XYZ file of C-alpha atoms in Angstrom:
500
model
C -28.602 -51.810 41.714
C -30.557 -48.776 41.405
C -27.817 -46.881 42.612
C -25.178 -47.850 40.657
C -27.896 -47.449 37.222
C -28.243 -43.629 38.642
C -24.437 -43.044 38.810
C -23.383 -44.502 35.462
C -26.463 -42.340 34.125
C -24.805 -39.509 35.893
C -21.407 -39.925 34.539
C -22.320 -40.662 30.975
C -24.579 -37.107 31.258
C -20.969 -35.910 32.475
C -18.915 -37.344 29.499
C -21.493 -35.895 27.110
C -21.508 -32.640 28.408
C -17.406 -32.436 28.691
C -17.352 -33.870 24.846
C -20.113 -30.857 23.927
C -18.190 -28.114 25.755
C -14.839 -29.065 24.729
C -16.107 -29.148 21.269
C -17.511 -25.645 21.750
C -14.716 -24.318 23.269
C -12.264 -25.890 20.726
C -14.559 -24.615 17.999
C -14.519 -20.863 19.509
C -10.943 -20.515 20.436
C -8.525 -22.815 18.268
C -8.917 -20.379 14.942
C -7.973 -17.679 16.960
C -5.249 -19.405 18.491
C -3.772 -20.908 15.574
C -4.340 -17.463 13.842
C -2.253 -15.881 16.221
C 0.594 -18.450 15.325
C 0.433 -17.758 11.609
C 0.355 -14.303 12.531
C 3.636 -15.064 14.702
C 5.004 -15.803 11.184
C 4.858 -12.407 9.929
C 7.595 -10.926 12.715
C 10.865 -10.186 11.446
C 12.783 -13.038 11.731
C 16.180 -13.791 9.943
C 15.086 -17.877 10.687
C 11.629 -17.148 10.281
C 9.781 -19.177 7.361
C 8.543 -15.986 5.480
C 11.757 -13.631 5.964
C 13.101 -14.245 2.515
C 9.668 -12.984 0.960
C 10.169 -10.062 3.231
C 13.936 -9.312 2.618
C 13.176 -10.192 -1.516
C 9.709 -9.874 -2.810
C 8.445 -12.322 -5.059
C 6.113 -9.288 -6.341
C 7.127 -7.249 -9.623
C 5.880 -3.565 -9.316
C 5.256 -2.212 -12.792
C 5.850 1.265 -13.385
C 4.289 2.900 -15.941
C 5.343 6.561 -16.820
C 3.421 9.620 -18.414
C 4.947 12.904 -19.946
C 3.262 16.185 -21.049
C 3.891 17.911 -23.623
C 3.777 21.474 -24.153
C 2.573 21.794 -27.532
C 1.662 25.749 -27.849
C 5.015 27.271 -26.056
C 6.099 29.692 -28.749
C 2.092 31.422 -29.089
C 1.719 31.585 -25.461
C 5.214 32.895 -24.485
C 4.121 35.580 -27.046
C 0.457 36.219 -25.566
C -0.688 38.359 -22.975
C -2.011 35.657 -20.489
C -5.144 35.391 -22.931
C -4.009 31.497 -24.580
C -3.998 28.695 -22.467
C -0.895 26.541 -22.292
C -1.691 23.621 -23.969
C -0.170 19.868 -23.312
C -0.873 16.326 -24.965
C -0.040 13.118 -22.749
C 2.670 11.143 -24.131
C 3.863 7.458 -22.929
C 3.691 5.863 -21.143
C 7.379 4.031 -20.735
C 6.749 1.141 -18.842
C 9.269 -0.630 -16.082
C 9.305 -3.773 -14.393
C 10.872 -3.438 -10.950
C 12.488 -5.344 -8.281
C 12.773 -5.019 -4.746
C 15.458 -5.827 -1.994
C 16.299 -4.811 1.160
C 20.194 -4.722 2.126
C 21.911 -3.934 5.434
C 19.116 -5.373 7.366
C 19.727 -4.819 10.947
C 17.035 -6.060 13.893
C 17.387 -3.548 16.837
C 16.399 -4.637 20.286
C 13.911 -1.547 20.437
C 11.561 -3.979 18.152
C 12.184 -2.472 15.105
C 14.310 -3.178 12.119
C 16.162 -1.088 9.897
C 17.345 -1.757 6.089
C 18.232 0.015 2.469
C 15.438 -0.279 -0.020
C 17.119 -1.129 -3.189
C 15.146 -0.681 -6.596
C 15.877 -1.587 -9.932
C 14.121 -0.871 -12.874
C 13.809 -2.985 -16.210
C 12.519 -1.189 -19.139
C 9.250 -3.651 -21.357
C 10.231 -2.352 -24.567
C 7.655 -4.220 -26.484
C 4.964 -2.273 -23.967
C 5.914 1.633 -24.351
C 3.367 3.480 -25.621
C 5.755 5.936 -27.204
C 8.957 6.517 -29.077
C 11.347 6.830 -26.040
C 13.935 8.814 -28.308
C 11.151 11.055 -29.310
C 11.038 14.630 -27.917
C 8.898 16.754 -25.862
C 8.790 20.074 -24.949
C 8.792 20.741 -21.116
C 9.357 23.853 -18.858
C 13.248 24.044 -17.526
C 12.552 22.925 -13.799
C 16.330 23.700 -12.888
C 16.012 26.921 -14.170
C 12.561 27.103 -12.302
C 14.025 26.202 -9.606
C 16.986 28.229 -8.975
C 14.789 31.108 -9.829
C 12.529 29.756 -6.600
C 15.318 29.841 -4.242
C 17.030 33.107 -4.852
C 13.603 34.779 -4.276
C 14.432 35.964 -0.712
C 18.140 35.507 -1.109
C 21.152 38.455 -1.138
C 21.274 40.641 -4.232
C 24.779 39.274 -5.012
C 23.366 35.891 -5.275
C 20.591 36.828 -7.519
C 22.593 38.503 -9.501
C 24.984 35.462 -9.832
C 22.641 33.528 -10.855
C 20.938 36.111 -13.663
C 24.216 35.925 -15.024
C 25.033 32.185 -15.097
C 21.833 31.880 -17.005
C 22.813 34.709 -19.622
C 26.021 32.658 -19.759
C 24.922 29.163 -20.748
C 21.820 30.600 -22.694
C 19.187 29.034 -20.431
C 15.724 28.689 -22.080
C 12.546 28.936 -20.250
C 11.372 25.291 -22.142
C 13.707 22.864 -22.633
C 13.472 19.775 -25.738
C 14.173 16.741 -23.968
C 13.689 12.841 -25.045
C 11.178 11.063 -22.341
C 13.304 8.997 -21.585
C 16.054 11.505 -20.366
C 12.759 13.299 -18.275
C 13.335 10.198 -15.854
C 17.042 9.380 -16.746
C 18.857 12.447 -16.531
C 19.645 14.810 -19.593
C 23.061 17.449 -19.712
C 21.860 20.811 -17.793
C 24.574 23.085 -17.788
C 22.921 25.240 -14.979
C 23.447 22.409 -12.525
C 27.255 22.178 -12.679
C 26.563 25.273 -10.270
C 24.605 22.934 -8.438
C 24.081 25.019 -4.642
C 21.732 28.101 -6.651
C 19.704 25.627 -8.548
C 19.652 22.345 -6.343
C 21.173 20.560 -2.916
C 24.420 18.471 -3.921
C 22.564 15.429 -1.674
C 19.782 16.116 -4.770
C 21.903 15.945 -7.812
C 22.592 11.803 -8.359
C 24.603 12.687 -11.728
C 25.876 15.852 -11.490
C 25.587 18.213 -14.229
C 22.506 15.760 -15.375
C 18.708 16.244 -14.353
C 16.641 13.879 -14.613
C 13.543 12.565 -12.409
C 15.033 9.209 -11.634
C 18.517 10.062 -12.455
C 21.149 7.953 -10.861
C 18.513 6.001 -8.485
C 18.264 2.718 -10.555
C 19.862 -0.149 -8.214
C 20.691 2.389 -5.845
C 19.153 2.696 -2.326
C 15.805 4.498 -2.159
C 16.856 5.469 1.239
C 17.049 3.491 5.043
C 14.199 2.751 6.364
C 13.609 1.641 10.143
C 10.046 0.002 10.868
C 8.460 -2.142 13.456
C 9.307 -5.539 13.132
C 6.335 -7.549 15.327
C 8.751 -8.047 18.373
C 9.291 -5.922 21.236
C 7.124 -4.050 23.629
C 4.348 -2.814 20.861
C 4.094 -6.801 19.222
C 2.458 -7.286 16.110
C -0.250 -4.555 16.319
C 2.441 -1.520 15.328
C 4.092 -4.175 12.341
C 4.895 -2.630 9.595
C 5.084 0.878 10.914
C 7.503 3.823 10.040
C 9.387 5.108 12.779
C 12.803 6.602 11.250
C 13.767 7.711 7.729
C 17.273 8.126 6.717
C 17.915 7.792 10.741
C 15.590 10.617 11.469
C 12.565 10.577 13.565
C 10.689 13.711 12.065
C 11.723 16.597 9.810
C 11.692 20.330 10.173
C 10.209 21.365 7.249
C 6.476 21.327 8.520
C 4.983 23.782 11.421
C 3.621 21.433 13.623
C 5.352 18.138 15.689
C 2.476 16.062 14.443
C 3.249 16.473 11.042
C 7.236 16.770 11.306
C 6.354 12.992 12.836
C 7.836 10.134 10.605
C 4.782 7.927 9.890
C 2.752 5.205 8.433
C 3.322 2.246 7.040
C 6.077 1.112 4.667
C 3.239 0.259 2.122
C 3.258 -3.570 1.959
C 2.341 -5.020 5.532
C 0.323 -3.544 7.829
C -0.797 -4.944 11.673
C -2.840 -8.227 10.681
C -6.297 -8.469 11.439
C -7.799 -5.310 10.209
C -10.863 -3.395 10.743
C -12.675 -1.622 8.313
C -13.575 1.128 10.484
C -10.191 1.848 11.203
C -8.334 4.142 8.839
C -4.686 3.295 7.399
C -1.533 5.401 6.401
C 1.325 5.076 4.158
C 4.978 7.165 4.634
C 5.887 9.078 1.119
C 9.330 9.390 1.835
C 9.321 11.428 -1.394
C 6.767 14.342 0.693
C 7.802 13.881 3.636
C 4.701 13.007 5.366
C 2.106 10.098 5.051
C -0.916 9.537 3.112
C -3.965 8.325 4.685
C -5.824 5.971 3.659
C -10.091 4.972 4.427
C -11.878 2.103 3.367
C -14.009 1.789 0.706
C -15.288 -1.751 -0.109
C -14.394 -5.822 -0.206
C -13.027 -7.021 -3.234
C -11.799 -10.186 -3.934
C -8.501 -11.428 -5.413
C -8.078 -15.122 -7.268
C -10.905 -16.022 -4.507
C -9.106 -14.476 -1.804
C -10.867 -11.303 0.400
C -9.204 -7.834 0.459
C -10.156 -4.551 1.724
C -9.758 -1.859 -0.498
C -8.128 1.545 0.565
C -8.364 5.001 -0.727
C -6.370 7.868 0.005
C -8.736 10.134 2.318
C -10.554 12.837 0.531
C -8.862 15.448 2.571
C -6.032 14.187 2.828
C -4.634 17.165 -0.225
C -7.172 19.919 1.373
C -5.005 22.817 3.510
C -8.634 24.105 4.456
C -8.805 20.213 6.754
C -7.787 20.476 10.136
C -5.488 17.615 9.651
C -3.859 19.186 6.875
C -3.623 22.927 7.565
C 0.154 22.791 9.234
C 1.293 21.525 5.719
C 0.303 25.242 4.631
C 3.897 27.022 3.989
C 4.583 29.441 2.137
C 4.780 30.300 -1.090
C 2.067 27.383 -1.397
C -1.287 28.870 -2.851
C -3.348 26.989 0.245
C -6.586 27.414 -1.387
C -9.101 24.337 -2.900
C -8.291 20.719 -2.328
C -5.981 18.279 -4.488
C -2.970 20.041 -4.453
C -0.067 19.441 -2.101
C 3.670 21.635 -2.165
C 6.215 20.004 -1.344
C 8.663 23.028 -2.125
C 9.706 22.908 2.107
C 10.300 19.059 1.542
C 12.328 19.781 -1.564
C 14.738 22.567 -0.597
C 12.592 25.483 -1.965
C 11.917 23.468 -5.661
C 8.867 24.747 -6.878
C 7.244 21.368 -7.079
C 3.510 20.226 -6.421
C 2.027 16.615 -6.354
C -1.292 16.272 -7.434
C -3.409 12.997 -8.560
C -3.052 12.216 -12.351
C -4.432 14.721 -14.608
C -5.466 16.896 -11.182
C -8.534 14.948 -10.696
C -10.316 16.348 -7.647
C -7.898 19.215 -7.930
C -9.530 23.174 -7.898
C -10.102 23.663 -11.782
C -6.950 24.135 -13.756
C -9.009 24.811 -16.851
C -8.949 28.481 -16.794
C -4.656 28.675 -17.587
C -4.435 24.950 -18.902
C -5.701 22.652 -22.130
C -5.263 18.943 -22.519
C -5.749 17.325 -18.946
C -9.253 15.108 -18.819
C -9.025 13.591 -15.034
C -10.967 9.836 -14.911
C -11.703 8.435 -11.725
C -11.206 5.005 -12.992
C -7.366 6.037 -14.711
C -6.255 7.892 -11.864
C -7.865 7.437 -8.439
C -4.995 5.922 -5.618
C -6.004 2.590 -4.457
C -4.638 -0.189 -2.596
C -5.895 -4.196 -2.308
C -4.679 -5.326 1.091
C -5.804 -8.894 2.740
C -7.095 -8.095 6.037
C -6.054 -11.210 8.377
C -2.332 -11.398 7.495
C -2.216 -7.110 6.939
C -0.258 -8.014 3.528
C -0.653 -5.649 0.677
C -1.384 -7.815 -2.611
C -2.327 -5.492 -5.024
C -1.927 -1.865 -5.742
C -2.613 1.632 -7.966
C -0.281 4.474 -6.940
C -1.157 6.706 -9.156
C 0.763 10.383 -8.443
C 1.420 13.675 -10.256
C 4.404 16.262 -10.569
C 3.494 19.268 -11.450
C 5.786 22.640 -12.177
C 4.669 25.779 -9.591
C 5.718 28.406 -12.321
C 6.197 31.369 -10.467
C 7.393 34.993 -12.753
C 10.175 36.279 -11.132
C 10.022 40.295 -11.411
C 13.740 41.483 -11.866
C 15.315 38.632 -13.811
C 14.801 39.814 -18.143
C 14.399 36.490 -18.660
C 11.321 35.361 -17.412
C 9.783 38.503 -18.350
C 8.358 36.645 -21.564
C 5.952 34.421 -19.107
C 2.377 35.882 -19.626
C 1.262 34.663 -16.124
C 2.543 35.898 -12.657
C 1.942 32.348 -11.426
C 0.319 28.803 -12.748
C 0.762 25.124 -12.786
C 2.200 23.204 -15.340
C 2.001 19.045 -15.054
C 5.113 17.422 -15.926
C 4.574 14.083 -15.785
C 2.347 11.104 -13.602
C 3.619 7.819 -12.761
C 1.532 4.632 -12.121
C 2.896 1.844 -9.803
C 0.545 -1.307 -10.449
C 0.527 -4.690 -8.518
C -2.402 -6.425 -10.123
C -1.097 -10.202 -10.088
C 0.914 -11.574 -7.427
C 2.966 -14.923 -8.161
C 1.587 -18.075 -7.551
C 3.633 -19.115 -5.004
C 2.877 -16.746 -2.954
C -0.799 -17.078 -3.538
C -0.838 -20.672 -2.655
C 1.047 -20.125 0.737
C -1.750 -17.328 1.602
C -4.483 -19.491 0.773
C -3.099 -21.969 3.340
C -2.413 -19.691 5.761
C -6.040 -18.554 5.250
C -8.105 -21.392 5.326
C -5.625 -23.649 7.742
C -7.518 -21.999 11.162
C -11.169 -22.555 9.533
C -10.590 -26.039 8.154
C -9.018 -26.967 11.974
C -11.753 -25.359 13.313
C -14.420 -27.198 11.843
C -12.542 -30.400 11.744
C -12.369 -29.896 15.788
C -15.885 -29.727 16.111
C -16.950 -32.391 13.743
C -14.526 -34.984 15.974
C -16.143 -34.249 19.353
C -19.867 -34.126 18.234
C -18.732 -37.730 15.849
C -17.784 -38.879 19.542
C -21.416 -37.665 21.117
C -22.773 -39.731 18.571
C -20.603 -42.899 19.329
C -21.466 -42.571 22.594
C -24.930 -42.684 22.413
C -25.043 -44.954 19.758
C -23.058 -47.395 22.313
C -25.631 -46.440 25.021
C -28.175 -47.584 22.892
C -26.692 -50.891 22.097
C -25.990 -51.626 25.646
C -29.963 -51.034 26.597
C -30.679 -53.711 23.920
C -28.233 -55.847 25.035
C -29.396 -56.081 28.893
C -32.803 -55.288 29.134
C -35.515 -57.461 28.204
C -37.558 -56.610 25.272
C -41.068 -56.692 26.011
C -42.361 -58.285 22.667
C -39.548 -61.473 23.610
C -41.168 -61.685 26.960
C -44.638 -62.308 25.755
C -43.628 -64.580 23.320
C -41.859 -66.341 26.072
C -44.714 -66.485 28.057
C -47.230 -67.796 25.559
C -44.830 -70.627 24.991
C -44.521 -71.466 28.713
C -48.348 -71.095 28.538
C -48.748 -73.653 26.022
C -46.238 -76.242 27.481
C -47.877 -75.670 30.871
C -51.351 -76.906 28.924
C -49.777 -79.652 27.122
C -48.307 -81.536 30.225
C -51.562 -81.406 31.949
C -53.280 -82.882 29.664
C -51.215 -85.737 29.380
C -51.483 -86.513 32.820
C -54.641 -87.062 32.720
């Protein structure tokens, strides 16, 4: 008996303890197993449950768009360098856009290729300006083609001197905004291989900033798709633009390299300590990006990214092979992409060159705000999925004097920056739909998790509870006994007393 008491005390201890570790187990492992399912999700799939709101985008991008104008052009064309060019901020024009990707081709190398396909829908009722009204803005094609010939043949140079003499080219230009982005008639382009690359010119004879790229392909992309050798932790991830691999345009291999991410998922589970990039097709390089703090979206955590404080500084080591010239690789927040761009004298710069070298001694009328025009990006860390966004960039004019050509002997300056126009890309409120699946996706693991746990320790306690029923059941309690015994007692008494 005493045997068989210590082994069913001995198995029940070995029930308990299975129920308690499986519980533990479950409760450590299943989140991160059913995370990694969820995650299995976000691999490029054309049957997978979330390829359509990869291939179409529920999000809207809007685009909002800022112009300068010069407002002082005639009195500093006719100074001697001692009147600052002065320019008012005009807009903005504001788009909705929409996103596709066509041709969408998975490669057994892991990665997946596709056309990026934008359209843009002008929000009349939220311009901040007349977009028929006009604005004064330096000629950039005439800028331009003035860039190239520099080191060119004399016969070229002096082809081009004449074409402008011939059409009457202006060193401003009176444009409408609208036609800044759009395209407006340039005569100087219809001799397009002086001024610009044909593969530049969308409309030809037209310039324009966007001209010709509204529901047209932004270019082919190839990324990681989650599958493959690398998995999930390289999803997202540039690795060929426009079928190349790197460009030519830089000095070093490392930053020739096509990089970073294509902007809207990155590998999920993120770290903070780990930084982030982003491929600008449009420089030909990537942006990298740092942490900076949680914030919070309709209840949902994101990590908030920053482009890195260097990331515009040629004096960085990271940065330094970026330094071509005729870029003036001196201060921080400027970047030239003039190698990127076929010799166009163009530099990008944060909105209103904030954290730029002082433009104030050539320039009137930009007032840089950290909270109008610092880069940011919202991105959820588990899944890796971008949800909201600030790109916040500026084009800016390198106006360079070129000595022998009569016209641009009116400049006052040998050499100065003039901003032509920022652009804002906000995603501040992704659809509910979308919301609600990310929320599930989110809590499912957790809520499993904790369910898990609650089931094996609600069995403990059933078991034990059971135990304790059992001991009531089958052994004797010892207030019963006594009571038992007094009664015997008493009808022990009674039936000797009747005997005698």
């Amino acid at each position: 008996m005493r045997i068989g008491s210590r082994l069913k005390k001995c198995l029940l201890i070995l029930q308990l303890t299975a129920l308690l570790s499986l519980g533990l187990f479950g409760w450590a492992n299943i989140e991160i197993y059913l995370r990694s399912r969820i995650n299995s999700e976000l691999i490029v799939d054309k049957e997978g449950a979330l390829y359509h709101l990869w291939a179409e985008p529920p999000i809207h991008p809007m685009m909002k768009v800022y112009v300068f104008n010069v407002t002082n052009k005639e009195e500093w064309l006719a100074s001697n360098g001692d009147v600052k060019l002065k320019v008012e901020e005009v807009g903005p024009l504001v788009y909705r856009e929409t996103w596709w990707k066509t041709n969408v081709q998975i490669l057994d190398s892991g990665d997946v290729s596709y056309d990026l396909v934008k359209r843009f829908d002008p929000l009349v009722e939220e311009f901040g300006c007349d977009p028929y009204a006009t604005v004064i803005i330096p000629n950039i094609p005439l800028f331009s083609g003035a860039a190239r010939i520099k080191d060119e043949s004399e016969a070229l140079g002096w082809a081009f001197e004449n074409a402008i003499e011939m059409i009457e080219s202006t060193l401003f230009v009176e444009v409408k905004v609208q036609d800044i982005l759009w395209g407006y008639e340039e005569p100087l382009l219809a001799g397009a291989s002086m001024v610009l690359p044909e593969e530049e010119i969308k409309v030809p004879g037209h310039f324009g900033l966007l001209a010709g790229r509204n529901m047209s392909s932004e270019g082919r992309y190839t990324v990681r798709g989650g599958f493959g050798s690398e998995g999930i932790s390289r999803l997202g991830a540039v690795t060929r633009w426009e079928d190349m691999s790197s460009y030519s345009c830089w000095e070093t291999e490392e930053c020739n390299r096509v990089s970073g991410g294509e902007g809207s998922q990155f590998p999920p589970g993120l770290d903070r300590g780990n930084p982030l990039s982003i491929f600008i097709p449009q420089m030909c390089r990537d942006l990298p990006l740092v942490y900076v703090q949680d914030d919070y979206l309709n209840g949902i955590q994101t990590y908030r990214y920053e482009p890195d404080s260097q990331v515009f500084n040629y004096s960085a080591q990271t940065s330094s092979c970026y330094c071509i010239p005729p870029a003036n690789c001196s201060g921080n927040g400027l970047f030239y992409v003039a190698p990127c761009k076929f010799g166009a004298p163009l530099v990008v710069s944060w909105p209103h060159f904030l954290d730029a070298t002082d433009q104030s001694d050539t320039l009137e009328g930009v007032h840089p705000s950290p909270y109008l025009h610092r880069f940011q990006m919202n991105i959820q860390p588990d899944m890796g999925m971008g949800l909201s966004a600030k790109i916040r960039l500026q084009l800016n004019l390198d106006l360079m004097k070129p000595k022998d050509i009569p016209l641009f002997s009116r400049v006052p300056v040998e050499r100065m920056l003039v901003p032509i126009m920022w652009f804002e890309d906000t995603i501040s409120d992704p659809p509910e739909n979308l919301m609600i699946v990310l929320r599930d996706a989110l809590a499912l693991p957790r809520h499993v998790k904790n369910g898990f746990l609650l089931i094996c320790l609600c069995s403990i306690v059933i078991q034990l509870y059971a135990l304790a029923l059992r001991r009531i059941a089958t052994t004797p309690n010892l207030e019963d006994v006594m009571f038992g015994v007094s009664l015997l007692g008493k009808f022990t008494r009674g039936r000797e007393t009747s005997v005698y």
